[in-house]
Amino acid sequence: MGSSLISAVFLVNFSVVLASKQPNIVFILADDFGWYDVSYHSSEIRTPNLDKLSAAGVRLENYYVQPLCTPSRTQLMTGRYQIHMGMQHELIWPCQPNCVPLDEKMLPQLMKEAGYATHMVGKWHLGLYKKDCLPTRRGFDSYFGFLSGAADYFTHSRCWEIPAGPNKTFCGLDLRDGEEVATGYDDVYATELFSQKATSVIEKHNPNKPLFLYVAMQAVHAPLQVPERYLTPYSFIEDNDRRLFAGMVASMDEAVGNITSSLQQAGLWDNTVLVFSTDNGGQPGFGGSNWPLRGRKWSLWEGGVRGVGFVASPLLKKPGTVSRELMHVSDWLPTFVGLAGGSTDGTKPLDGFNMWNAISNGFASPRLELLHNIDPLYIDGRVVVCPGAGRKLTLAQMVSGDSWPNSGFNVSIHAAIRSSNWKLLTGYPGCDLWFPRPGHTTSEKMEPLKSVMLFDIEKDPEERDELSALFPTVVEYLLGRLQEYQKSAVPIIFPDEDPKCDPSPDGAWGLWA
């Protein structure tokens, strides 16, 4: 046998061996999926595929995400807190000339360097105004989906009015295949379309190369739309929004089952790590529920940031368990790159931790602290209306109490930090209601908020017993930690919206710069 042929055979065999050691990684991200929206949290909504996968895997019951879509996706893709990228305020709106800073190295780039095929299906929401911001320029070999968010599930179009601009509503198609506008998918329900595209990626995948597949569902984000067949089992739900939402959950659950079956049929499942996560808490105004947690999406209360999540894999050392170890969405990047045998040397300093030993073996989490956010622009003097509260208060009325003048941290700032069992909130954390369990009503008395609030989250996950007066030393320590984080924060990047975003010239959103 010639030396060149021997070398070729060796390289092929080596690549097969390497691929067999590197697990396939599939990450499925739901949108606005609340704590009480999965049936293993005793919801009235049935999620048989999520229940089955999570029961045989590891359920993450002390897992945190960000209270909004762009921030969670940003930290998933970079392993870094949003304050370290200028992304700490709100999200990327359709007409903002903004995206995750281009000098941030993203997860798919690191996976490619480790030898992975990298594919994305679904909602991007990390910038769309120029080509350098697109998924295919940030490490993905292929992409199919929505560049923004809240598109119509059937027409795949999105309308948006610039609040302080030309007072004009812009409408256009928001669906891309790679970098090109994707047409010909009219009336194909988005959740089913994304499921089909994801299974197609799996079916076409070369098993000699490890796979990284990111499936970012728009489900179950508004608009509340779903084919009629998914509503039939939920005729008992009287609230129309909750009934529609339940049907959307059923469709998403089915999609997760289809993706899992596709992995099994392709012979990839035995060497796959599948992760399911929400991007933020549920939105009660659009059918979601975080009961019994306090707050909702957009807030720093547990209802906004404690996420439904689990890991399913034949590679887990202790399957069928529940993990209560502290974990954050920023931990996935170092965890996945570690599993891939890759390197994070090319990134900026990470805020995430490799959690595989905590997930797979049940070891203690390396994470002892978690910054939820620091957003100085959140409090701006506007009147805040909390849906369903039956009250309309100014921020000055909402936030009262001690100012903790010696802390060095401005406690009027919207911020929160978790350390061990303690959680500290400052400023106005967002809507502070305990929304009732779906199908029920409540008339809880709401106490005035304080500018500094402390909770023992391990004992009090519903955030009912405010303890700052009893533990001033803990408060001062955590305010000091917030001050240290604030010193490391970079200036907020939140540009004005640009009327040149108007998609009407070619009928599609994106790429106007």
Coordinates of C-alpha atoms in Angstrom, one line a residue:
M1 CA 0.0 0.0 0.0
G2 CA 1.4 3.4 -1.0
S3 CA 2.3 5.9 1.7
S4 CA -0.2 8.4 0.3
L5 CA -3.0 5.8 0.5
I6 CA -1.9 4.8 4.1
S7 CA -2.0 8.5 5.1
A8 CA -5.5 8.9 3.6
V9 CA -6.8 5.8 5.4
F10 CA -5.2 7.0 8.6
L11 CA -6.8 10.5 8.3
V12 CA -10.3 9.0 7.6
N13 CA -10.0 6.6 10.6
F14 CA -8.7 9.4 12.8
S15 CA -11.6 11.7 11.9
V16 CA -14.1 8.9 12.6
V17 CA -12.5 8.2 16.0
L18 CA -12.4 11.9 16.8
A19 CA -16.1 12.4 15.8
S20 CA -17.1 9.5 18.0
K21 CA -15.5 11.1 21.0
Q22 CA -17.0 14.5 20.3
P23 CA -20.7 14.5 21.1
N24 CA -23.3 16.0 18.9
I25 CA -24.8 18.9 20.6
V26 CA -28.4 20.0 19.9
F27 CA -29.7 23.1 21.7
I28 CA -33.5 23.8 21.5
L29 CA -34.5 27.3 22.7
A30 CA -38.2 28.1 23.4
D31 CA -39.4 31.7 23.5
D32 CA -41.5 33.1 26.4
F33 CA -42.0 29.6 27.9
G34 CA -43.0 30.2 31.5
W35 CA -42.3 28.2 34.6
Y36 CA -45.9 26.9 34.8
D37 CA -46.1 26.1 31.1
V38 CA -44.5 22.7 31.2
S39 CA -46.6 19.8 32.6
Y40 CA -43.8 18.4 34.8
H41 CA -44.4 21.6 36.8
S42 CA -48.0 20.5 37.3
S43 CA -49.4 22.7 34.5
E44 CA -52.7 22.0 32.8
I45 CA -50.8 22.0 29.5
R46 CA -49.5 18.6 28.4
T47 CA -45.9 18.4 27.2
P48 CA -45.3 14.6 26.9
N49 CA -42.1 14.9 24.9
L50 CA -40.5 17.4 27.2
D51 CA -41.7 15.3 30.2
K52 CA -40.2 12.1 28.8
L53 CA -36.9 13.6 27.8
S54 CA -36.4 15.5 31.0
A55 CA -37.4 12.5 33.2
A56 CA -34.7 10.4 31.6
G57 CA -32.2 13.2 31.7
V58 CA -31.4 16.0 34.2
R59 CA -34.0 18.6 35.0
L60 CA -32.4 22.0 35.9
E61 CA -34.5 23.5 38.7
N62 CA -32.1 26.3 39.8
Y63 CA -31.4 27.5 36.2
Y64 CA -31.5 31.1 35.2
V65 CA -31.9 33.0 31.9
Q66 CA -32.4 36.7 31.2
P67 CA -35.8 38.4 31.3
L68 CA -35.8 39.2 27.6
C69 CA -35.0 37.4 24.3
T70 CA -31.9 39.3 23.0
P71 CA -30.1 39.3 26.3
S72 CA -30.5 35.5 26.8
R73 CA -29.4 34.8 23.3
T74 CA -26.5 37.2 23.6
Q75 CA -25.2 35.4 26.7
L76 CA -25.8 32.0 25.3
M77 CA -23.7 32.8 22.2
T78 CA -20.9 34.6 24.0
G79 CA -20.7 33.1 27.6
R80 CA -20.5 36.7 28.8
Y81 CA -22.8 39.0 30.9
Q82 CA -24.6 41.6 28.8
I83 CA -23.1 44.4 30.9
H84 CA -19.7 43.5 29.4
M85 CA -21.0 44.0 25.8
G86 CA -23.1 47.1 26.1
M87 CA -26.2 45.0 25.7
Q88 CA -27.7 45.6 29.2
H89 CA -30.7 47.6 28.0
E90 CA -33.8 46.0 26.6
L91 CA -33.3 44.2 23.3
I92 CA -32.5 44.8 19.6
W93 CA -35.6 46.3 18.0
P94 CA -36.3 45.7 14.2
C95 CA -35.1 49.2 13.1
Q96 CA -32.1 49.6 15.3
P97 CA -28.7 49.6 13.6
N98 CA -27.3 47.3 16.2
C99 CA -26.0 43.8 16.8
V100 CA -23.9 41.8 19.2
P101 CA -20.5 43.5 19.0
L102 CA -18.5 42.0 16.1
D103 CA -15.4 41.6 18.2
E104 CA -17.3 39.1 20.4
K105 CA -16.4 35.5 19.4
M106 CA -19.5 33.4 19.3
L107 CA -20.2 29.8 20.3
P108 CA -20.6 28.5 16.7
Q109 CA -17.2 29.9 15.8
L110 CA -15.6 28.0 18.7
M111 CA -17.5 24.8 17.7
K112 CA -16.3 25.1 14.1
E113 CA -12.7 25.5 15.4
A114 CA -13.2 22.2 17.3
G115 CA -14.2 20.5 14.1
Y116 CA -18.0 20.7 14.2
A117 CA -20.6 21.2 11.5
T118 CA -22.6 24.2 12.7
H119 CA -26.3 24.8 11.8
M120 CA -29.0 27.1 13.0
V121 CA -32.8 27.1 12.5
G122 CA -35.2 29.6 14.0
K123 CA -35.2 33.0 15.6
W124 CA -31.9 34.9 15.6
H125 CA -32.7 38.3 17.2
L126 CA -29.0 39.3 17.5
G127 CA -28.9 41.9 14.8
L128 CA -30.0 42.2 11.2
Y129 CA -29.0 45.6 9.8
K130 CA -25.9 44.5 7.9
K131 CA -24.4 41.2 6.7
D132 CA -21.6 41.0 9.3
C133 CA -24.3 40.6 12.0
L134 CA -26.0 37.6 10.4
P135 CA -25.7 34.0 11.7
T136 CA -23.7 32.9 8.7
R137 CA -21.1 35.6 9.5
R138 CA -21.0 34.6 13.1
G139 CA -20.0 30.9 12.8
F140 CA -23.0 29.0 11.4
D141 CA -22.5 26.9 8.2
S142 CA -26.2 27.3 7.5
Y143 CA -29.2 29.3 8.7
F144 CA -32.9 29.3 8.2
G145 CA -35.3 31.4 10.1
F146 CA -36.5 34.8 11.4
L147 CA -33.8 37.5 11.9
S148 CA -36.0 39.5 14.3
G149 CA -38.9 38.3 16.5
A150 CA -42.7 38.2 16.7
A151 CA -43.3 37.4 13.1
D152 CA -46.6 36.1 11.9
Y153 CA -46.5 32.3 12.2
F154 CA -48.2 31.7 8.9
T155 CA -47.2 34.6 6.6
H156 CA -43.7 35.0 8.3
S157 CA -44.1 38.8 8.0
R158 CA -43.5 41.4 10.7
C159 CA -44.9 44.9 11.1
W160 CA -43.2 47.6 13.2
E161 CA -43.7 51.3 13.9
I162 CA -40.8 53.4 14.9
P163 CA -42.0 55.0 18.2
A164 CA -40.2 58.3 17.7
G165 CA -39.6 58.4 14.0
P166 CA -41.7 59.0 10.9
N167 CA -44.8 57.7 12.6
K168 CA -45.1 55.1 9.9
T169 CA -45.7 51.3 10.2
F170 CA -43.2 49.2 8.3
C171 CA -44.1 45.7 7.2
G172 CA -42.1 43.0 5.5
L173 CA -41.2 39.4 5.2
D174 CA -38.8 38.2 8.0
L175 CA -37.6 34.8 6.7
R176 CA -34.1 34.0 5.5
D177 CA -32.4 30.9 4.0
G178 CA -28.7 31.7 4.6
E179 CA -28.4 35.3 3.7
E180 CA -31.1 35.3 1.0
V181 CA -34.8 36.1 1.5
A182 CA -36.8 32.8 1.8
T183 CA -40.0 32.7 -0.2
G184 CA -42.5 30.0 -1.0
Y185 CA -43.4 29.1 2.6
D186 CA -46.7 30.8 2.8
D187 CA -49.2 29.2 5.2
V188 CA -46.6 26.8 6.6
Y189 CA -46.9 27.2 10.4
A190 CA -43.5 28.4 11.7
T191 CA -43.1 25.9 14.4
E192 CA -43.6 23.0 12.0
L193 CA -41.5 24.7 9.4
F194 CA -38.6 25.0 11.8
S195 CA -39.0 21.4 12.9
Q196 CA -38.9 20.3 9.3
K197 CA -35.7 22.3 8.6
A198 CA -34.0 21.0 11.7
T199 CA -34.8 17.4 10.9
S200 CA -33.6 17.9 7.4
V201 CA -30.2 19.2 8.8
I202 CA -30.0 16.0 10.9
E203 CA -30.9 13.7 8.0
K204 CA -28.3 15.2 5.7
H205 CA -25.5 15.4 8.3
N206 CA -22.3 13.4 7.8
P207 CA -22.0 11.2 10.9
N208 CA -18.2 11.3 10.5
K209 CA -18.3 14.9 11.7
P210 CA -19.7 16.1 15.0
L211 CA -22.9 18.2 14.8
F212 CA -23.8 21.5 16.6
L213 CA -27.4 22.3 15.9
Y214 CA -29.1 25.4 17.4
V215 CA -32.9 25.4 17.0
A216 CA -34.4 28.6 18.3
M217 CA -38.2 28.3 18.2
Q218 CA -40.3 31.5 18.0
A219 CA -42.9 29.4 19.9
V220 CA -44.5 30.3 22.2
H221 CA -44.0 34.0 21.7
A222 CA -46.9 36.2 20.5
P223 CA -48.7 36.5 18.2
L224 CA -50.9 33.8 19.5
Q225 CA -51.5 31.6 16.4
V226 CA -51.8 27.9 16.0
P227 CA -53.5 25.3 13.7
E228 CA -56.9 24.3 14.9
R229 CA -55.9 20.7 15.5
Y230 CA -53.6 21.6 18.4
L231 CA -56.5 23.3 20.2
T232 CA -58.9 20.3 20.4
P233 CA -57.4 18.9 23.6
Y234 CA -57.7 22.3 25.3
S235 CA -61.4 23.1 24.8
F236 CA -61.7 23.0 28.6
I237 CA -59.5 26.1 29.0
E238 CA -62.0 29.1 29.1
D239 CA -59.4 31.9 28.6
N240 CA -58.9 32.3 24.9
D241 CA -55.3 33.5 25.1
R242 CA -54.4 30.6 27.4
R243 CA -56.1 28.1 25.2
L244 CA -54.2 29.4 22.1
F245 CA -51.0 29.4 24.1
A246 CA -51.6 25.8 25.1
G247 CA -52.0 24.8 21.5
M248 CA -48.7 26.5 20.6
V249 CA -47.0 24.7 23.4
A250 CA -48.4 21.4 22.1
S251 CA -47.0 22.2 18.6
M252 CA -43.6 23.0 20.1
D253 CA -43.6 19.9 22.2
E254 CA -44.3 17.8 19.1
A255 CA -41.5 19.6 17.3
V256 CA -39.0 18.6 20.0
G257 CA -40.3 15.0 19.7
N258 CA -39.7 15.1 16.0
I259 CA -36.2 16.4 16.3
T260 CA -35.4 13.8 18.9
S261 CA -36.8 11.0 16.7
S262 CA -34.8 12.3 13.8
L263 CA -31.6 12.0 15.8
Q264 CA -32.5 8.5 16.8
Q265 CA -33.3 7.4 13.2
A266 CA -30.1 8.9 11.9
G267 CA -28.1 6.9 14.4
L268 CA -26.8 10.0 16.2
W269 CA -28.7 9.9 19.5
D270 CA -26.3 7.6 21.5
N271 CA -23.6 10.3 21.1
T272 CA -25.8 13.4 21.5
V273 CA -26.3 15.9 24.2
L274 CA -29.7 17.6 23.8
V275 CA -30.5 20.7 25.8
F276 CA -33.9 22.4 26.1
S277 CA -34.2 25.9 27.5
T278 CA -36.6 28.8 27.6
D279 CA -35.1 32.3 26.8
N280 CA -37.0 34.1 29.6
G281 CA -40.0 33.9 31.8
G282 CA -43.6 33.7 30.5
Q283 CA -45.7 36.7 29.6
P284 CA -49.1 36.4 31.4
G285 CA -50.6 39.1 29.1
F286 CA -50.1 36.7 26.2
G287 CA -51.2 33.4 27.7
G288 CA -48.0 32.4 29.6
S289 CA -47.7 31.6 33.3
N290 CA -44.9 31.6 35.8
W291 CA -47.1 30.5 38.7
P292 CA -46.3 30.5 41.6
L293 CA -43.3 32.7 40.9
R294 CA -43.5 36.5 41.2
G295 CA -43.3 38.7 38.1
R296 CA -43.1 38.0 34.4
K297 CA -41.0 38.6 31.3
W298 CA -39.2 42.0 31.4
S299 CA -38.8 41.8 35.2
L300 CA -35.9 40.7 37.5
W301 CA -38.3 38.8 39.7
E302 CA -38.0 35.0 39.6
G303 CA -40.9 34.8 37.2
G304 CA -38.8 36.7 34.6
V305 CA -35.5 34.9 35.1
R306 CA -35.9 31.4 36.5
G307 CA -36.0 29.2 33.4
V308 CA -37.4 25.9 32.4
G309 CA -34.5 23.8 31.3
F310 CA -33.1 20.2 31.1
V311 CA -30.4 18.1 29.5
A312 CA -31.2 14.7 27.8
S313 CA -28.4 12.4 26.7
P314 CA -27.3 8.8 26.9
L315 CA -23.9 10.3 27.9
L316 CA -25.2 11.5 31.3
K317 CA -23.6 9.7 34.2
K318 CA -26.6 10.2 36.5
P319 CA -29.7 10.3 34.3
G320 CA -33.2 10.6 35.8
T321 CA -32.2 13.2 38.3
V322 CA -33.1 16.8 39.3
S323 CA -30.3 19.3 39.6
R324 CA -30.7 22.2 42.0
E325 CA -27.2 23.5 41.4
L326 CA -27.0 27.2 40.4
M327 CA -26.7 27.6 36.7
H328 CA -27.0 30.4 34.1
V329 CA -27.5 30.6 30.4
S330 CA -24.0 32.0 30.0
D331 CA -22.6 28.6 31.2
W332 CA -23.6 26.8 28.0
L333 CA -20.7 28.1 25.9
P334 CA -17.9 26.9 28.2
T335 CA -19.8 23.7 28.8
F336 CA -20.3 22.9 25.1
V337 CA -16.8 23.9 24.1
G338 CA -15.4 21.7 26.9
L339 CA -17.5 18.8 25.7
A340 CA -16.2 19.4 22.2
G341 CA -12.6 19.4 23.4
G342 CA -12.3 22.9 22.0
S343 CA -10.7 26.0 23.4
T344 CA -12.1 29.4 24.6
D345 CA -8.7 31.1 24.4
G346 CA -9.9 33.3 21.6
T347 CA -12.8 34.8 23.6
K348 CA -12.9 37.8 25.8
P349 CA -13.1 36.9 29.6
L350 CA -16.0 34.6 30.2
D351 CA -18.6 34.9 32.9
G352 CA -19.9 31.4 32.3
F353 CA -18.6 28.1 33.8
N354 CA -18.2 24.6 32.5
M355 CA -21.2 22.9 34.2
W356 CA -20.9 19.4 32.7
N357 CA -19.7 17.7 35.9
A358 CA -22.5 19.4 37.9
I359 CA -25.1 18.3 35.2
S360 CA -23.8 14.8 34.4
N361 CA -22.2 13.6 37.7
G362 CA -24.2 15.7 40.2
F363 CA -21.2 17.5 41.5
A364 CA -21.4 20.9 43.1
S365 CA -21.8 23.9 40.8
P366 CA -18.7 25.9 40.2
R367 CA -21.0 29.0 40.1
L368 CA -21.6 30.6 43.4
E369 CA -22.8 34.0 42.2
L370 CA -25.0 35.2 39.3
L371 CA -25.5 38.8 38.0
H372 CA -29.0 39.1 36.7
N373 CA -28.4 42.6 35.2
I374 CA -27.5 46.2 35.9
D375 CA -29.5 48.6 33.6
P376 CA -29.2 52.3 34.4
L377 CA -31.7 53.2 31.6
Y378 CA -34.5 51.0 33.0
I379 CA -35.6 53.7 35.4
D380 CA -36.4 56.8 33.4
G381 CA -39.2 58.5 35.3
R382 CA -42.0 57.2 33.0
V383 CA -45.3 56.0 34.4
V384 CA -45.2 52.2 34.7
V385 CA -48.4 50.2 34.2
C386 CA -48.3 46.7 35.5
P387 CA -51.0 44.6 33.6
G388 CA -53.7 43.2 35.8
A389 CA -52.5 45.1 38.9
G390 CA -55.4 47.5 38.9
R391 CA -53.0 50.3 39.8
K392 CA -51.0 52.9 38.0
L393 CA -48.0 54.3 40.0
T394 CA -45.1 56.4 39.2
L395 CA -41.6 55.0 39.9
A396 CA -41.2 57.4 42.7
Q397 CA -44.2 55.9 44.4
M398 CA -43.2 52.4 43.7
V399 CA -39.6 52.5 45.1
S400 CA -39.3 53.6 48.7
G401 CA -37.2 52.8 51.7
D402 CA -33.6 53.1 52.7
S403 CA -31.0 54.5 50.3
W404 CA -28.0 52.6 51.7
P405 CA -25.8 55.7 51.1
N406 CA -22.5 54.0 52.1
S407 CA -22.8 51.2 49.6
G408 CA -21.2 53.1 46.7
F409 CA -23.9 51.6 44.4
N410 CA -26.8 53.8 43.1
V411 CA -29.7 51.8 44.5
S412 CA -32.2 53.6 42.2
I413 CA -30.7 51.5 39.3
H414 CA -32.6 48.5 38.0
A415 CA -30.3 45.6 39.1
A416 CA -30.3 42.2 40.7
I417 CA -27.7 39.7 41.9
R418 CA -27.8 36.2 43.3
S419 CA -25.2 34.9 45.7
S420 CA -25.6 31.5 47.3
N421 CA -29.1 31.5 48.7
W422 CA -29.5 35.3 48.6
K423 CA -31.0 37.5 46.0
L424 CA -30.7 41.3 46.1
L425 CA -32.8 43.7 43.9
T426 CA -32.4 47.4 43.6
G427 CA -34.4 50.1 41.9
Y428 CA -37.6 49.1 40.2
P429 CA -37.3 45.3 39.3
G430 CA -40.3 45.3 36.9
C431 CA -43.9 44.1 37.3
D432 CA -44.0 42.8 40.9
L433 CA -47.3 40.9 40.8
W434 CA -47.9 37.3 41.7
F435 CA -50.1 36.5 38.7
P436 CA -52.8 33.9 39.6
R437 CA -52.6 30.3 38.5
P438 CA -54.4 30.0 35.1
G439 CA -58.1 29.6 35.6
H440 CA -58.0 31.1 39.1
T441 CA -58.3 34.6 40.5
T442 CA -56.6 36.3 43.3
S443 CA -56.7 39.6 45.2
E444 CA -53.4 39.8 47.0
K445 CA -52.5 43.0 48.8
M446 CA -49.4 44.5 47.2
E447 CA -47.0 46.2 49.6
P448 CA -44.9 49.2 48.5
L449 CA -41.6 48.3 47.0
K450 CA -38.3 49.3 48.5
S451 CA -35.2 50.6 46.7
V452 CA -33.3 47.7 48.1
M453 CA -34.9 44.3 48.6
L454 CA -33.3 41.0 49.9
F455 CA -34.8 37.5 49.6
D456 CA -33.7 34.1 50.6
I457 CA -34.5 32.4 47.3
E458 CA -33.8 28.8 48.5
K459 CA -36.4 29.2 51.3
D460 CA -38.6 31.7 49.5
P461 CA -38.6 31.3 45.7
E462 CA -41.8 33.2 45.5
E463 CA -40.1 36.3 46.9
R464 CA -42.7 37.1 49.6
D465 CA -40.5 37.7 52.7
E466 CA -38.3 40.8 52.2
L467 CA -35.3 40.5 54.6
S468 CA -33.1 43.5 54.0
A469 CA -33.7 45.0 57.5
L470 CA -32.8 41.7 59.2
F471 CA -29.5 41.1 57.2
P472 CA -27.9 44.5 56.6
T473 CA -24.4 42.8 56.3
V474 CA -25.6 40.6 53.5
V475 CA -27.1 43.7 51.8
E476 CA -23.9 45.7 52.1
Y477 CA -21.9 42.8 50.7
L478 CA -24.1 42.3 47.7
L479 CA -24.3 46.1 47.0
G480 CA -20.5 46.0 47.0
R481 CA -20.6 43.2 44.4
L482 CA -23.0 45.2 42.3
Q483 CA -20.6 48.1 42.5
E484 CA -17.7 46.0 41.3
Y485 CA -19.7 44.7 38.4
Q486 CA -20.8 48.2 37.5
K487 CA -17.1 49.2 37.4
S488 CA -16.5 46.5 34.8
A489 CA -19.6 47.4 32.6
V490 CA -19.1 49.0 29.2
P491 CA -21.3 51.8 28.0
I492 CA -24.7 50.9 26.8
I493 CA -25.2 50.4 23.1
F494 CA -28.8 51.3 22.3
P495 CA -28.9 53.4 19.1
D496 CA -32.0 55.3 17.8
E497 CA -34.1 53.4 15.3
D498 CA -33.3 54.1 11.7
P499 CA -36.1 54.9 9.2
K500 CA -33.9 53.4 6.5
C501 CA -34.9 50.0 7.9
D502 CA -38.1 50.3 5.8
P503 CA -38.4 46.8 4.2
S504 CA -40.7 47.9 1.4
P505 CA -38.1 48.3 -1.3
D506 CA -37.5 44.6 -1.6
G507 CA -40.3 43.4 0.8
A508 CA -38.0 41.9 3.4
W509 CA -36.5 42.9 6.7
G510 CA -32.8 43.3 7.2
L511 CA -29.6 44.5 5.6
W512 CA -30.3 48.2 5.1
A513 CA -26.9 49.5 6.2

